[in-house]
Each structure stands twice: as C-alpha cells, then as structure tokens.
Coordinates of C-alpha atoms in Angstrom, one line a residue:
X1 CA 31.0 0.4 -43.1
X2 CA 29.1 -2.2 -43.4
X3 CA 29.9 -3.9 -39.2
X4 CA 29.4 -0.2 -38.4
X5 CA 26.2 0.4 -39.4
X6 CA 25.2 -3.5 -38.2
X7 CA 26.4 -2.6 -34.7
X8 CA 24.8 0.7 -34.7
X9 CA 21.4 -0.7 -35.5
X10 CA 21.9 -3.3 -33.0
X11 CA 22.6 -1.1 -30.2
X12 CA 19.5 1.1 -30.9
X13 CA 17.2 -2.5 -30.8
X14 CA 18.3 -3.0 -27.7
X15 CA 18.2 0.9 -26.1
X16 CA 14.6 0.6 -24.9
X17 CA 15.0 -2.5 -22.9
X18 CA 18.3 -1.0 -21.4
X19 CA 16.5 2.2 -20.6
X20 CA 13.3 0.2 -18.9
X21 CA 15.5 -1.3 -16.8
X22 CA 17.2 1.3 -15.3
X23 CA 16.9 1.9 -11.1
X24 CA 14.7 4.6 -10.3
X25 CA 15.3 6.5 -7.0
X26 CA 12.6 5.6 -3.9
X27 CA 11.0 8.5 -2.9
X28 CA 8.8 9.7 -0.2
X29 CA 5.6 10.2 0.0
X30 CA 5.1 11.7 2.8
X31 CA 7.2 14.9 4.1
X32 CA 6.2 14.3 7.7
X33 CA 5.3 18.2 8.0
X34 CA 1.7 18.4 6.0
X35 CA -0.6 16.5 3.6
X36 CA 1.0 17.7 0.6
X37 CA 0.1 15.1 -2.2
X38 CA -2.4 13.3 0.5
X39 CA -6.2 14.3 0.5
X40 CA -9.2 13.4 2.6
X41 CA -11.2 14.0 5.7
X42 CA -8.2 16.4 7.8
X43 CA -10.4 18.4 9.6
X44 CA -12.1 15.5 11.8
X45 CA -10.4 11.9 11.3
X46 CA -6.9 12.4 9.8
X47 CA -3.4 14.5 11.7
X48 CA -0.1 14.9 11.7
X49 CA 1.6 13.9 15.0
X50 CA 5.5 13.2 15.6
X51 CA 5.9 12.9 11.9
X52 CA 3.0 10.4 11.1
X53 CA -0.7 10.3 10.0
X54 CA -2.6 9.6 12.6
X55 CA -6.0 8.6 12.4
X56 CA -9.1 7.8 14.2
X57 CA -10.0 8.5 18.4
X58 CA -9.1 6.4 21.7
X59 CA -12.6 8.3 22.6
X60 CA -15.0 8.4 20.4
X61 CA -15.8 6.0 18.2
X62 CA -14.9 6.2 14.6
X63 CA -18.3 6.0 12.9
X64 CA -17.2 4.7 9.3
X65 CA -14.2 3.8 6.9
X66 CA -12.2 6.9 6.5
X67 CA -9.1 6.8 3.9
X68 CA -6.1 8.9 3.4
X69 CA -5.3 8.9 0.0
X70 CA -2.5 9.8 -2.9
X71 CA -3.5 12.8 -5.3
X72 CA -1.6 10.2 -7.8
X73 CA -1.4 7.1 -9.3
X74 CA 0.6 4.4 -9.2
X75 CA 1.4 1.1 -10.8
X76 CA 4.5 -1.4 -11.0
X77 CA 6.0 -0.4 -7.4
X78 CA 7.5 -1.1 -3.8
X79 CA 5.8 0.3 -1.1
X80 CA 7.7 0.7 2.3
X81 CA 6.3 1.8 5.6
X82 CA 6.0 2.0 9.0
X83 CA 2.4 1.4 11.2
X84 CA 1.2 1.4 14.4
X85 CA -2.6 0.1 15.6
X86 CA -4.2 1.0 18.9
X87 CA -7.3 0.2 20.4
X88 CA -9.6 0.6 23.4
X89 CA -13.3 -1.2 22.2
X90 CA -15.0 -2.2 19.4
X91 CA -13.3 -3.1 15.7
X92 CA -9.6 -2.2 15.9
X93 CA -9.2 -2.3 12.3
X94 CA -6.8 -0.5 9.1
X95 CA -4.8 -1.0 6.4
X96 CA -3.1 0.3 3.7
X97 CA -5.3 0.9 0.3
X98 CA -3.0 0.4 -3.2
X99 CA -4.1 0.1 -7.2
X100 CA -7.5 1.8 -5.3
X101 CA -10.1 4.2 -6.4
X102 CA -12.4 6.6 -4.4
X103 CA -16.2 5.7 -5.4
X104 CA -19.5 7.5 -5.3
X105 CA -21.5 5.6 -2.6
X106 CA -20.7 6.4 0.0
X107 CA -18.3 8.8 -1.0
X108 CA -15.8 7.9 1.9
X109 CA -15.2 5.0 0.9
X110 CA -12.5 3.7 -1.6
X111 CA -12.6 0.2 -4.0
X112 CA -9.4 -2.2 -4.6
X113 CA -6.6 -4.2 -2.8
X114 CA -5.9 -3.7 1.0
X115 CA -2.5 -5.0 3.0
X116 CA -4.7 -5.6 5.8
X117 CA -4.2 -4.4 9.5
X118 CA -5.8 -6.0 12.7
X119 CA -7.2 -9.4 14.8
X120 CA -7.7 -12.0 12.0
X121 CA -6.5 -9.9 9.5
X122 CA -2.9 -9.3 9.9
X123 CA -0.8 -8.9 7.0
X124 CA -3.3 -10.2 4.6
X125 CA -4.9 -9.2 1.9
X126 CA -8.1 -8.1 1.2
X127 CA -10.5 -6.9 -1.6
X128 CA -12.1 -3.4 -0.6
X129 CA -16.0 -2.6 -1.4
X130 CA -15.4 -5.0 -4.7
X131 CA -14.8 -8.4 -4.3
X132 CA -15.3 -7.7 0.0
X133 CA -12.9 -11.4 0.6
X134 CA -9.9 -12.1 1.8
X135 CA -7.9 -13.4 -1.4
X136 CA -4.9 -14.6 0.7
X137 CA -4.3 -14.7 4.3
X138 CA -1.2 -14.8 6.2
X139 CA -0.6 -17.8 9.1
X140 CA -1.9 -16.9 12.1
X141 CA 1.0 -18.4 13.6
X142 CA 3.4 -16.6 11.9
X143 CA 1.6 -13.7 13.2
X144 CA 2.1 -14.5 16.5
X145 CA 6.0 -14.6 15.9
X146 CA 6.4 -11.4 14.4
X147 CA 3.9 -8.3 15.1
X148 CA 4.6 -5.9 17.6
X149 CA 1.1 -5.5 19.0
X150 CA 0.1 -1.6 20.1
X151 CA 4.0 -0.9 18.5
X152 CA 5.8 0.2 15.3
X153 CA 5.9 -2.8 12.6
X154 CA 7.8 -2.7 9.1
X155 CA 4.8 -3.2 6.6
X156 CA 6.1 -3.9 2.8
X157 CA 4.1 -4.4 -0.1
X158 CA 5.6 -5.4 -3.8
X159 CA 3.3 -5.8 -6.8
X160 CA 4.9 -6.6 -10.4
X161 CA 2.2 -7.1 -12.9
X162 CA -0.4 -8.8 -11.1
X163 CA 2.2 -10.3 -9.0
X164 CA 1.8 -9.2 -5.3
X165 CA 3.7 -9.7 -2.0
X166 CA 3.3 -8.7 1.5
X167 CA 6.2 -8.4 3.7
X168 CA 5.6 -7.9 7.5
X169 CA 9.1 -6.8 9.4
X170 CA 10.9 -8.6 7.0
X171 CA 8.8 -11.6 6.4
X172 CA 7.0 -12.7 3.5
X173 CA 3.1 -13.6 4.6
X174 CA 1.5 -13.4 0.9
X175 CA 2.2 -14.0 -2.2
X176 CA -0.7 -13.9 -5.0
X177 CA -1.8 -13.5 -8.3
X178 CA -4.5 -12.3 -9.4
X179 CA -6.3 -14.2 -12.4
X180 CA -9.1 -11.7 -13.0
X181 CA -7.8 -9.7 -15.9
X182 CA -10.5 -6.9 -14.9
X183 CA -8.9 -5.8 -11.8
X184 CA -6.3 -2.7 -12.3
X185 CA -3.3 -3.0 -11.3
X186 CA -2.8 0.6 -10.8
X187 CA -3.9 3.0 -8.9
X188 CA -4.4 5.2 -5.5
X189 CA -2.5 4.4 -2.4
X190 CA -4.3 4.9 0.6
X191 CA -4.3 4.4 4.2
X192 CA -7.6 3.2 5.8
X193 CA -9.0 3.9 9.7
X194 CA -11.8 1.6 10.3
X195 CA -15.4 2.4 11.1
X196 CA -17.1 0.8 14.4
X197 CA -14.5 1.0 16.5
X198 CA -12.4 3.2 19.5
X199 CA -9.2 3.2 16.9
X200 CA -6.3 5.0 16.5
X201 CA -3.9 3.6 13.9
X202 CA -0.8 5.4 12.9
X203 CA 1.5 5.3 9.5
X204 CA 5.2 6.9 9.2
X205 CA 7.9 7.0 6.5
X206 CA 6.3 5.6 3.4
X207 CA 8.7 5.3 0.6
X208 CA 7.9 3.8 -3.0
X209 CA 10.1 2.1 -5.3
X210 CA 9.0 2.2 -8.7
X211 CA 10.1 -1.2 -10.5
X212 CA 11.3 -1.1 -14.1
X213 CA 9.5 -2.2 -16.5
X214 CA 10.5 -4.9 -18.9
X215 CA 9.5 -5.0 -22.1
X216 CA 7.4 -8.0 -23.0

C-alpha cells in the first residue's frame, strides 16, 4: 500500500511538467480569404490578393508606417511565413512586427521587435518606436547568398523566453537575447508597410507554433 501510494504521488509531481511539454498543433493565422483575426487600415493600405496581404502602392507613395496586426496575443512561439518586397522609388521597406503593441501617437504606428525587411536591413532585427536600433543585424554577405530579391522568401522567427532567432529560407541570420528585463516578451504580431516610399510588400501562409513551456 505503502509503494502504491509513493508511486501515485510521484506521478502527480511530475504531471505538470509532462503536460507543459506536450506538442501543440501549428495553426494558421491567416485563412487566405479575409482579415478575420487581422485589423488595421483595409480600406486604403492593406488587401487580399492571390491568397496574401498585400500592402502599400507601386503608384503612389505610401505616406507613413501602416501595420497589419493580430486581434491576439502571443508569447513563447514559432512564427513561419512567406514575403515578398517590391519597389519602384523611395524607401522600399517592411517587416514583420511580434511581442508588439499599438500606441497612441501616432495612432498607426505600433512599439516592439521587428524581423526586418529591405536594403541594409534584411533579416535583422530591429526595435520599433522604442528603443528605434538595430539590436542585431544579419551579414550582409550572407544576404547576398540567400534572398530572392522582388521574389517569395521563407521568413522564420523563434523566440523562447527572451531567446530569439531569425531564420531566412532556412538560414539562421540572428540570434539574441535580450538583457533588458522591461521589454515583454509577448505580444501583437504584425506585418509593417513602410512610410516614404513607392512599396508594395506582400506576406502569405503564416503559421505559429506555440512552444511548450517548461516549468522553471
């Protein structure tokens, strides 16, 4: 009775780790139809074409930042996607918002990390309308090896605690962590079109893996 009760009480000690650990399904966050679970400016900067968001004009200059963003939160994840940047003049610029917020002033603009997209800024990440730096910055050489300019690339993004990674098709171009025990790491995802420039930048089949959590 005695071994009985010792195993049982063992096995429940040990249930929450088990359970923390346990694979949860990707799933997609965008349907490829309509802007279910997605909100911002879809009357004038953001559409749906050929199963992506689409954002910004090849005509008309795009006059500031304009972000497409989650109607949840996140935290403790694997984001997968797809993007495509096009330009004709001016700053040819995105990127892809995560652990983000939407602030006040000016009211289109959104505060937290960015997986960077364009010249200089490739696959790099960036601190949005907070710390305005680059905290790490993939080899421009690299770069040159691996985008796919005015095409499709394969964009991932891991972040596990305050560790993050950015993947860019297939390779690793930052890995950082952050030391400032301030910033969230949680948040909005979002997908940025950049202000000042004749822009059209497109984002398809975004799927999120939620990590487990272990149990410190």
């Amino acid at each position: 009775m005695k071994n009985a009760l010792f195993l049982f009480l063992f096995l429940v000690s040990f249930a929450p780790v088990v359970t923390s650990q346990t694979k949860l399904k990707p799933v997609r966050l965008f349907n490829g139809k309509n802007f279910k679970g997605w909100q911002g400016d879809t009357l004038h900067t953001w559409r749906i074409k050929d199963g992506a968001f689409v954002g910004g004009s090849l005509t008309e200059k795009v006059p500031h930042n304009e972000f497409l963003s989650t109607t949840k939160s996140y935290s403790h994840y694997v984001l997968r996607l797809k993007f495509k940047l096009t330009g004709t003049e001016g700053f040819i610029n995105g990127g892809v918002q995560f652990h983000s917020q939407r602030i006040a002033n000016p009211p289109y603009e959104m505060t937290g990390y960015q997986a960077d997209l364009g010249k200089g800024f490739w696959a790099s990440l960036y601190d949005e309308s907070r710390r305005d730096k680059l905290l790490a910055t993939a080899d421009s050489n690299q770069i040159k090896q691996i985008l796919r300019p005015n095409d499709w690339n394969d964009y991932e993004i891991r972040s596990e605690g305050k560790h993050i990674q950015i993947k860019l098709n297939g390779q690793q171009t930052v890995d950082y962590t952050e030391t400032d025990p301030a910033i969230p790491q949680a948040g909005l995802i979002a997908l940025q079109v950049h202000g000042g420039g004749k822009v059209e930048v497109y984002y398809k089949d975004l799927v999120l893996e939620e990590l487990p959590k272990t149990r410190e």
